[in-house]
CSV table of C-alpha atoms in Angstrom, one decimal:
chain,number,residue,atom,x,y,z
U,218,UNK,CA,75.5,114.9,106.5
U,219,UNK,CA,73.2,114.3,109.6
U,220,UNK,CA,74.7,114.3,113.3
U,221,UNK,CA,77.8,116.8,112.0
U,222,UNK,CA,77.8,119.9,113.5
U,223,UNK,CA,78.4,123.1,111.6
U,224,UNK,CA,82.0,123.3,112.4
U,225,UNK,CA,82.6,119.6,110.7
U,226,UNK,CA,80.6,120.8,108.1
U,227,UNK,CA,82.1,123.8,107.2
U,228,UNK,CA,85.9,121.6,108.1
U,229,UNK,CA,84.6,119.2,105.5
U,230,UNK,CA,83.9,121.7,102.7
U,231,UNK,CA,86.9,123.8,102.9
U,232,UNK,CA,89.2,120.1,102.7
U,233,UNK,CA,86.9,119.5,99.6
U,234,UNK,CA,87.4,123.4,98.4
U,235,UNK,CA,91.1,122.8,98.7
U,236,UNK,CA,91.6,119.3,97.5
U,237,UNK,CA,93.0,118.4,94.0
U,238,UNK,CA,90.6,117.9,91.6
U,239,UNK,CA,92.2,114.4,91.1
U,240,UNK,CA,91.5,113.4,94.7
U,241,UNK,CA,87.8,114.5,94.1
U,242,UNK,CA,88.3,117.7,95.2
U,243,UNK,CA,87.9,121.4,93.7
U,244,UNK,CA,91.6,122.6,93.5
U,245,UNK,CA,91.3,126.2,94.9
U,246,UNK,CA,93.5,128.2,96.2
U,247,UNK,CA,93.3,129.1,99.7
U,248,UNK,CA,92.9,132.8,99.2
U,249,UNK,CA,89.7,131.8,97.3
U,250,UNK,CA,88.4,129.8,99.5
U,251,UNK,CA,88.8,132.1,102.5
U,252,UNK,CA,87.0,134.3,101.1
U,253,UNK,CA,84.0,132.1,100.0
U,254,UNK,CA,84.0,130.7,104.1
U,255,UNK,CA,84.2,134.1,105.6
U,256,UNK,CA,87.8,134.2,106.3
U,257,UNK,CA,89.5,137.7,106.6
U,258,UNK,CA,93.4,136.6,106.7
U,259,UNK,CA,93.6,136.5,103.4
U,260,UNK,CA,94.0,132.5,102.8
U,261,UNK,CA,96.9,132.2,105.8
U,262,UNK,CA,94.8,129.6,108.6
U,263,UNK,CA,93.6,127.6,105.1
U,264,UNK,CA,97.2,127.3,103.5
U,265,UNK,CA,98.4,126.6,106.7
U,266,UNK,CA,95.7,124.4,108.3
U,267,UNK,CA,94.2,122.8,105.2
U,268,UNK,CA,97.0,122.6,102.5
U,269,UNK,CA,99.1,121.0,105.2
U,270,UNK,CA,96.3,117.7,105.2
U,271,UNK,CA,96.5,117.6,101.5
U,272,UNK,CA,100.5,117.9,101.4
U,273,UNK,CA,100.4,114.6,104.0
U,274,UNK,CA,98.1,112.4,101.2
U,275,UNK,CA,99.9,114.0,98.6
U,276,UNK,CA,103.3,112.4,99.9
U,277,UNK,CA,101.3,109.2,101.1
U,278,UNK,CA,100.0,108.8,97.2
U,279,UNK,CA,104.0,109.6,96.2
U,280,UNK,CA,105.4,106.6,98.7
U,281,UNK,CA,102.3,104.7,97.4
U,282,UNK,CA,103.7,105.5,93.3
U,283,UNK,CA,107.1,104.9,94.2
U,284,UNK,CA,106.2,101.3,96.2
U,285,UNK,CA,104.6,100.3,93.2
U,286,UNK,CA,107.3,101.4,90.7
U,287,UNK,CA,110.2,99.5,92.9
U,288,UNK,CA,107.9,96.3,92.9
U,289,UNK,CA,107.9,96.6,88.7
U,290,UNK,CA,111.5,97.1,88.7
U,291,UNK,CA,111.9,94.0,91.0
U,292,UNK,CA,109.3,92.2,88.5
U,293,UNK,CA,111.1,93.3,85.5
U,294,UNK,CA,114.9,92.6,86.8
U,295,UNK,CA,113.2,89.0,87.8
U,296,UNK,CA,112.1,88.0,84.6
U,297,UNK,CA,115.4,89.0,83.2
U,298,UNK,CA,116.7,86.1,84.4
U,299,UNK,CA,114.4,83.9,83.4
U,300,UNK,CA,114.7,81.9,80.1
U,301,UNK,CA,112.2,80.2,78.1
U,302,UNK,CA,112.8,76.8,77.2
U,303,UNK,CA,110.9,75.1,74.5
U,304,UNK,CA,111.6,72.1,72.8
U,305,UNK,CA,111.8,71.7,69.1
U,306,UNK,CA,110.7,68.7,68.0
C-alpha cells in the first residue's frame, strides 16, 4: 500500500489478522496474532486495542440485521391488512 508507513501497515494487518473471516478477515485470536507481530503481552494490547474495533462493526452489522428485520415485520404486518379483490365474472 504505497505512502503508508510501517506502523499503518503493520495497524492494517493485525485488524485483518483479527477480523472475522466473514468480514474478510482471518479470525485469530489475539494471543496468535501477538505473537506472529512481535508482541510479548501475551495477546492483552491486541484484545484490547484491536478486538474492541471489531466488537464496534460487529454491533453496527447487529443494529444493521435488526433495522432490516423491523422493516420486514412492518412489511409483513402491512400486507396483513391488505385484501385482494378480484372480480368473478
Amino acid at each position: 500500500m504505497p505512502g503508508q508507513e510501517f506502523y499503518e501497515l503493520k495497524h492494517r494487518a493485525i485488524q485483518w489478522m483479527v477480523d472475522p473471516v466473514e468480514d474478510g478477515g482471518l479470525g485469530l485470536d489475539p494471543a496468535t496474532v501477538a505473537e506472529m507481530v512481535g508482541h510479548d503481552d501475551g495477546g492483552y494490547l491486541i484484545a484490547t486495542v484491536y478486538t474492541k474495533l471489531g466488537r464496534l462493526r460487529a454491533l453496527a452489522r447487529a443494529q444493521r440485521a435488526m433495522d432490516d428485520y423491523k422493516r420486514r415485520n412492518a412489511a409483513i404486518e402491512t400486507s396483513r391488512h391488505l385484501h385482494v379483490v378480484s372480480s368473478a365474472g
